[in-house]
Amino acid sequence: MNILLATSELHPYSKSGGLADMVAALARTLALTGNEARVVTPLYRGIQAQFPEMRREDWWFDLPLGSKRVQAELYSLRPEKNLTIYFIKQPEFFDRGGYYMENNVGYPDNGDRFIFFSKCVTHLARYLPWRPDVIHVHDWQTGLVPAMVLNQRAHEGWGSPPPVCLTIHNLAYQGVFPPATYALTNLPPEYFTIETSEYFGHLNCLKSGIALAHCLTAVSPRYAREILTEEYGCGLDGLLRKRQNRLFGILNGVDYQEWNPTTDPYLPAPYSLARLAGKKTNKSELQKDMGLTVTGAPLFGTITRLAEQKGMDIQLAALEEMLSADMQFVLLGSGSPAYEHGYHELARRFPAKVAVRFGYNERLAHRIEAACDFYLMPSRYEPSGLNQMYSLRYGTIPIVRATGGLDDSITDFTENKTRANGIKFSEYSARALARAIRKALALYQEPGLVLQCRRNGMKADFSWERTVGEYLRVYDVAVASGLPA
Ligand code: ADP
Ligand code: GLC
């Protein structure tokens, strides 16, 4: 199959979270399994210098954006057989200090930037000499593509466009803009109605995609069920319930080429299930490098966006309660200044036990996964989550709240004693998380059980090779099903 994917971030060119990992790994696996995948993404600052082998395509975008016209160039890379990455070069929009924001303030023209990006995607889908069988878009930044495709079919002579699938990675981010922004789409009024992109008088890019895509996926089965409820539906549960028969939950996979403790180039000491001793070396090296006491006490870690979603409020409070015990904690995060301050204070008060680093650091993320005994992920909600699955492969026992993809990937001892691969709690509270940490401290005293839990995790197969077939089936449904129902 020919699949054109579109995403606002793509590993290793740009990444602020799991979206970048997911699309990169899905596209690569599609290519490896005999399909042809092409991915469209913005050319952000620094990418071209880092990948000088990219070449300029003989292609020129000159597209309306409201009353203006905006030009862009197209660059491409072919990192692997059957895989092409297209970069949209529009320096005014994308050559900036951040992807979506700077100093925690969103760019005021994010509507302009991603409406334009969605137009480029639609334009490529229509005019590339290579014909996609399916267009697969991701999150709000490309949420308007289905409307653009349908409009070109209805009014602009696009005979038989391919179907569009939309993956929801996080329903909380919808791309909502003042009504005047709609003019930038150059779409007729019929796509700005209560059934389509209009949301309390505003333009809602994700809503438009949910209403008009041929098929929808959410990044885990449990999240696909959760978003049908008022509690997790972020105001769109009614519409999602309407489209339920076209909504599929597919748990993200892991790219085991990137996340493999045996071959990981970032680790001081590679290791495997058969040679677990290396894991201890990674732990002591990290303790040294982060200024912690080198000790056998259990080491807990978190690598995360410092956002409300990730349960940072209950984590701070639970650590406060638990740090009198014999344990250590490391954090790598970026995001909310208030949470940075909270963790900074914790590290100041417990210098031998707590170390924190802020900012984005790929190497440190891998080293923390390898060094820790336990990984904390107490998310308020978690569409899929990747770090708990990376932890499993690194023999680092995840402690998670039973929500979304965390619930789908982690089995607690109380659910199944022999298959347990982590510790799970339900109630969203510091007290419940502290109880889970206490369970971890008790588990740590039983090396046999720790080993069994690690073994279950390290042997688990969350590979994309297993998952890719589910996406291909959704693409088949989209192709077979005609217009959105
Ligand atoms: P989300 O996409 O909601 O942030 P995921 O668990 O799906 O959560 O993916 C997060 C990804 O981003 C993981 O690959 C994680 O290692 C990475 N990550 C998050 N914060 C940082 C950071 N500060 N430095 C390096 N990698 C990070
Ligand atoms: C979102 C979700 C996360 C998911 C990622 C990739 O950022 O918050 O749970 O793993 O997308 O799908």
XYZ file of C-alpha atoms in Angstrom, residues 3-390:
388
model
C 0.595 5.671 2.634
C 1.112 9.403 2.956
C 1.551 10.345 6.625
C 1.508 13.896 7.946
C 2.786 15.020 11.332
C 3.937 18.169 13.084
C 6.910 16.344 14.633
C 9.000 13.397 13.564
C 11.917 11.663 15.251
C 14.889 12.158 14.688
C 14.238 15.506 12.999
C 11.944 17.086 15.595
C 10.410 15.849 18.825
C 8.605 17.242 21.823
C 6.874 14.015 22.825
C 5.733 10.561 21.842
C 4.004 11.701 18.644
C 7.416 12.058 16.994
C 8.436 8.533 18.024
C 5.131 6.994 17.035
C 4.925 8.343 13.500
C 8.606 7.656 12.819
C 8.343 4.051 13.950
C 5.023 3.404 12.225
C 6.329 4.809 8.927
C 9.540 2.830 9.159
C 7.676 -0.393 9.896
C 5.206 0.196 7.073
C 8.202 0.586 4.768
C 9.902 -2.522 6.140
C 6.812 -4.632 5.592
C 6.579 -3.974 1.887
C 4.495 -0.806 1.805
C 5.648 2.565 0.636
C 5.465 5.293 3.274
C 6.023 8.985 2.719
C 5.879 11.409 5.629
C 5.263 15.159 5.415
C 6.565 17.346 8.237
C 7.665 20.962 8.729
C 11.297 21.932 8.250
C 12.060 23.445 11.637
C 15.186 25.353 12.585
C 18.378 23.339 12.589
C 17.136 20.249 10.728
C 18.744 21.138 7.420
C 22.138 21.759 8.994
C 21.921 18.439 10.802
C 20.863 16.518 7.693
C 22.793 18.239 4.891
C 22.130 15.287 2.590
C 18.509 16.370 2.168
C 17.727 17.566 -1.314
C 15.546 20.213 -2.746
C 12.675 18.890 -4.813
C 11.658 20.562 -8.023
C 8.442 21.754 -6.407
C 7.070 25.082 -5.336
C 4.015 25.697 -3.156
C 2.117 28.899 -3.772
C -1.114 28.547 -1.823
C -3.831 30.909 -0.603
C -3.972 31.562 3.124
C -7.015 33.775 3.591
C -6.444 36.839 1.474
C -2.677 36.296 1.180
C -0.667 33.816 -0.820
C 2.126 31.932 0.891
C 5.034 30.189 -0.790
C 7.080 27.238 0.398
C 9.732 24.860 -0.860
C 9.870 21.102 -0.620
C 12.907 19.146 0.572
C 13.240 15.415 0.904
C 15.268 12.639 2.452
C 15.175 8.932 1.780
C 16.499 7.374 4.985
C 15.499 3.846 4.024
C 14.082 1.844 1.193
C 10.363 2.590 0.682
C 10.519 5.563 3.057
C 10.634 9.216 2.016
C 10.451 12.220 4.318
C 9.135 15.470 2.833
C 9.980 18.689 4.633
C 7.944 21.839 4.077
C 10.340 24.768 4.070
C 8.534 27.955 5.034
C 11.049 29.870 7.172
C 8.630 32.530 8.412
C 6.435 29.832 9.936
C 8.882 27.125 10.896
C 12.385 28.565 11.328
C 11.807 29.532 14.950
C 13.127 28.800 18.435
C 10.352 26.283 19.227
C 7.852 24.030 17.495
C 4.652 25.410 18.995
C 5.762 27.860 21.655
C 8.597 29.807 23.199
C 9.051 30.485 26.920
C 5.859 28.535 27.537
C 3.784 30.903 25.408
C 2.170 29.474 22.275
C 2.902 31.288 19.016
C -0.038 33.574 18.247
C -0.056 32.431 14.611
C -0.219 28.668 15.260
C -3.504 28.651 13.346
C -1.861 30.194 10.282
C 1.139 27.866 10.528
C -0.734 24.597 10.694
C -3.570 25.550 8.364
C -0.857 26.286 5.844
C 0.887 23.004 6.671
C -2.400 21.091 6.190
C -2.836 22.765 2.812
C 0.632 21.622 1.765
C -0.217 18.059 2.820
C -3.450 18.097 0.827
C -1.671 19.596 -2.162
C 1.025 16.890 -2.127
C -1.583 14.142 -1.749
C -3.306 15.452 -4.850
C -0.448 16.433 -7.113
C 2.525 14.190 -6.334
C 3.169 11.828 -9.223
C 3.201 9.113 -6.559
C -0.386 8.268 -5.583
C -1.200 7.490 -1.943
C -3.896 4.874 -1.262
C -4.463 6.430 2.162
C -3.608 9.717 3.863
C -2.858 9.264 7.560
C -2.872 12.458 9.621
C -2.064 12.982 13.293
C -3.515 15.288 15.959
C -4.996 18.764 15.576
C -2.156 20.187 13.509
C -3.365 18.167 10.522
C -7.006 17.887 11.621
C -8.257 20.053 8.754
C -6.859 17.786 6.031
C -10.047 15.663 5.750
C -12.157 18.808 5.197
C -9.687 20.095 2.612
C -9.709 16.801 0.736
C -13.519 16.541 0.785
C -13.831 20.126 -0.400
C -11.473 19.587 -3.316
C -13.489 16.552 -4.246
C -16.843 18.327 -3.996
C -15.918 21.669 -5.545
C -12.466 21.613 -7.096
C -12.462 18.642 -9.417
C -10.414 16.104 -7.457
C -11.951 12.975 -8.985
C -11.293 10.222 -6.480
C -9.121 11.269 -3.559
C -7.802 8.655 -1.149
C -9.504 8.263 2.249
C -8.067 10.038 5.285
C -7.383 8.381 8.654
C -6.855 10.538 11.724
C -4.984 9.333 14.785
C -5.797 10.976 18.102
C -2.680 11.067 20.263
C -4.069 13.477 22.795
C -7.650 14.718 22.800
C -6.824 17.569 25.167
C -5.009 19.516 22.455
C -7.597 20.488 19.840
C -6.226 23.518 18.003
C -8.988 25.973 18.892
C -8.833 29.426 17.300
C -11.047 32.513 17.074
C -13.701 32.280 14.335
C -11.866 34.731 12.073
C -9.106 32.131 11.673
C -11.509 30.022 9.610
C -11.043 32.461 6.717
C -7.449 31.221 6.451
C -8.681 27.790 5.382
C -10.324 29.278 2.254
C -12.979 26.582 2.720
C -16.662 27.301 2.033
C -18.952 27.838 5.074
C -20.216 24.233 5.020
C -17.063 23.082 6.848
C -17.603 25.555 9.679
C -20.787 24.154 11.190
C -21.747 22.490 14.428
C -21.369 19.108 12.659
C -17.842 19.946 11.490
C -15.208 22.381 12.792
C -17.315 24.872 14.735
C -17.028 24.613 18.489
C -18.802 27.219 20.616
C -18.291 29.733 17.861
C -14.595 28.926 17.458
C -12.638 26.957 14.893
C -11.654 23.548 16.282
C -9.188 21.747 14.012
C -9.305 18.381 15.769
C -13.092 18.371 15.854
C -13.183 18.873 12.102
C -10.900 15.862 11.639
C -12.951 13.702 13.996
C -16.131 14.606 12.120
C -14.796 14.128 8.616
C -12.015 11.519 8.553
C -12.940 8.161 7.048
C -11.460 6.324 10.010
C -10.235 7.376 13.437
C -7.747 5.704 15.686
C -6.749 6.385 19.278
C -3.369 5.214 20.537
C -4.608 2.479 22.878
C -7.792 0.404 23.205
C -8.562 1.735 26.669
C -8.071 5.363 25.596
C -10.399 4.715 22.642
C -13.061 3.719 25.190
C -12.222 6.479 27.669
C -12.654 9.314 25.178
C -16.275 8.269 24.648
C -16.990 9.360 28.225
C -17.617 12.827 29.531
C -14.730 12.507 31.977
C -12.087 11.979 29.290
C -13.913 13.306 26.238
C -12.666 16.927 26.485
C -16.014 18.157 25.170
C -15.876 15.956 22.062
C -17.238 12.715 23.561
C -20.667 13.231 21.968
C -19.174 13.511 18.488
C -16.840 10.589 19.176
C -19.759 8.427 20.265
C -21.442 9.273 16.976
C -18.363 8.095 15.085
C -17.732 5.112 17.314
C -18.107 2.534 14.523
C -15.134 4.120 12.738
C -12.952 4.521 15.859
C -10.256 1.937 16.574
C -7.918 1.714 19.581
C -4.395 0.552 18.724
C -1.665 0.551 21.365
C 1.565 2.190 20.197
C 4.557 0.005 19.584
C 8.202 0.468 20.501
C 11.042 0.927 18.074
C 13.413 -1.709 19.441
C 16.197 -0.460 17.198
C 16.181 2.773 19.201
C 15.323 1.287 22.571
C 17.425 -1.805 23.144
C 19.717 -2.021 26.197
C 22.011 -4.482 24.422
C 22.939 -2.125 21.579
C 22.104 1.316 23.021
C 25.068 3.592 22.149
C 24.174 6.033 24.940
C 24.778 3.528 27.755
C 28.047 3.256 29.687
C 27.376 -0.498 30.035
C 25.093 -2.314 27.608
C 23.227 -5.288 29.105
C 20.629 -7.937 28.448
C 18.386 -10.272 30.387
C 21.152 -12.880 30.380
C 23.770 -10.334 31.484
C 21.929 -8.075 33.894
C 25.081 -7.026 35.766
C 25.559 -4.170 33.303
C 22.374 -2.576 34.606
C 24.062 -2.034 37.986
C 26.981 -0.262 36.302
C 24.570 2.070 34.546
C 23.002 2.814 37.900
C 26.251 3.686 39.692
C 27.503 5.731 36.735
C 24.284 7.746 36.694
C 24.365 8.215 40.456
C 27.908 9.582 40.134
C 27.158 11.810 37.177
C 24.039 13.254 38.753
C 25.703 13.879 42.101
C 23.769 11.274 44.090
C 25.231 9.000 46.734
C 26.333 5.754 45.109
C 24.231 3.224 46.958
C 22.236 0.049 46.426
C 19.018 1.799 47.507
C 16.234 1.534 44.913
C 16.422 4.248 42.273
C 13.176 5.666 40.872
C 13.050 7.764 37.721
C 10.807 9.840 35.484
C 11.385 11.346 32.033
C 8.537 13.574 31.073
C 6.908 16.707 29.876
C 6.177 18.607 33.078
C 2.474 18.895 32.368
C -0.663 18.352 34.386
C -1.445 15.260 32.285
C 1.585 13.478 33.699
C 0.446 13.528 37.333
C 3.215 15.823 38.458
C 1.182 17.241 41.335
C 0.581 13.867 43.010
C 4.134 12.759 42.226
C 5.660 15.741 44.037
C 3.417 15.191 47.044
C 4.032 11.427 47.152
C 7.818 11.886 46.932
C 7.655 14.426 49.715
C 5.998 11.754 51.848
C 8.250 8.877 50.782
C 11.737 10.368 50.639
C 12.400 9.648 54.293
C 12.620 5.978 53.199
C 15.800 4.492 51.768
C 15.267 5.422 48.101
C 16.512 7.815 45.438
C 14.790 9.663 42.618
C 15.947 11.205 39.327
C 13.905 13.338 36.976
C 14.470 14.625 33.461
C 11.736 16.987 32.365
C 10.745 20.155 30.661
C 7.619 22.251 30.741
C 5.769 24.080 33.472
C 8.003 26.435 35.499
C 5.908 25.744 38.611
C 6.731 22.031 38.488
C 10.369 22.779 37.704
C 10.447 24.868 40.827
C 8.837 22.070 42.867
C 11.391 19.480 41.756
C 14.243 21.908 42.098
C 13.257 22.468 45.730
C 13.032 18.729 46.347
C 16.565 18.241 44.993
C 17.834 21.126 47.099
C 16.385 19.620 50.258
C 17.439 16.018 49.529
C 20.750 16.445 47.644
C 21.980 12.879 48.237
C 18.662 11.345 47.217
C 17.129 13.503 44.500
C 18.657 14.773 41.266
C 16.767 16.677 38.587
C 17.659 17.968 35.136
C 15.511 20.267 33.040
C 15.422 20.549 29.259
C 15.382 17.980 26.516
C 18.179 15.401 26.553
C 17.984 12.232 24.477
C 21.153 10.654 25.896
C 20.143 11.231 29.495
C 16.670 9.807 28.776
C 18.254 6.522 27.659
C 20.659 6.478 30.595
C 17.862 7.007 33.116
C 15.805 4.188 31.586
C 18.804 1.889 31.955
C 19.900 2.979 35.424
C 16.655 2.960 37.366
C 15.049 0.140 39.284
C 11.564 1.638 39.018
C 9.955 4.065 36.590
C 7.201 6.383 37.844
C 4.324 7.289 35.527
C 1.316 8.380 37.599
C -0.519 10.063 34.717
C -3.904 11.665 35.193
C -4.636 10.340 31.710
C -2.296 8.681 29.208
C -3.435 7.982 25.645
C -0.697 5.402 25.089
C 2.524 6.311 26.856
C 5.823 5.063 25.555
C 8.154 5.338 28.491
C 6.480 2.538 30.440
C 7.154 0.246 27.459
C 10.748 1.484 27.090
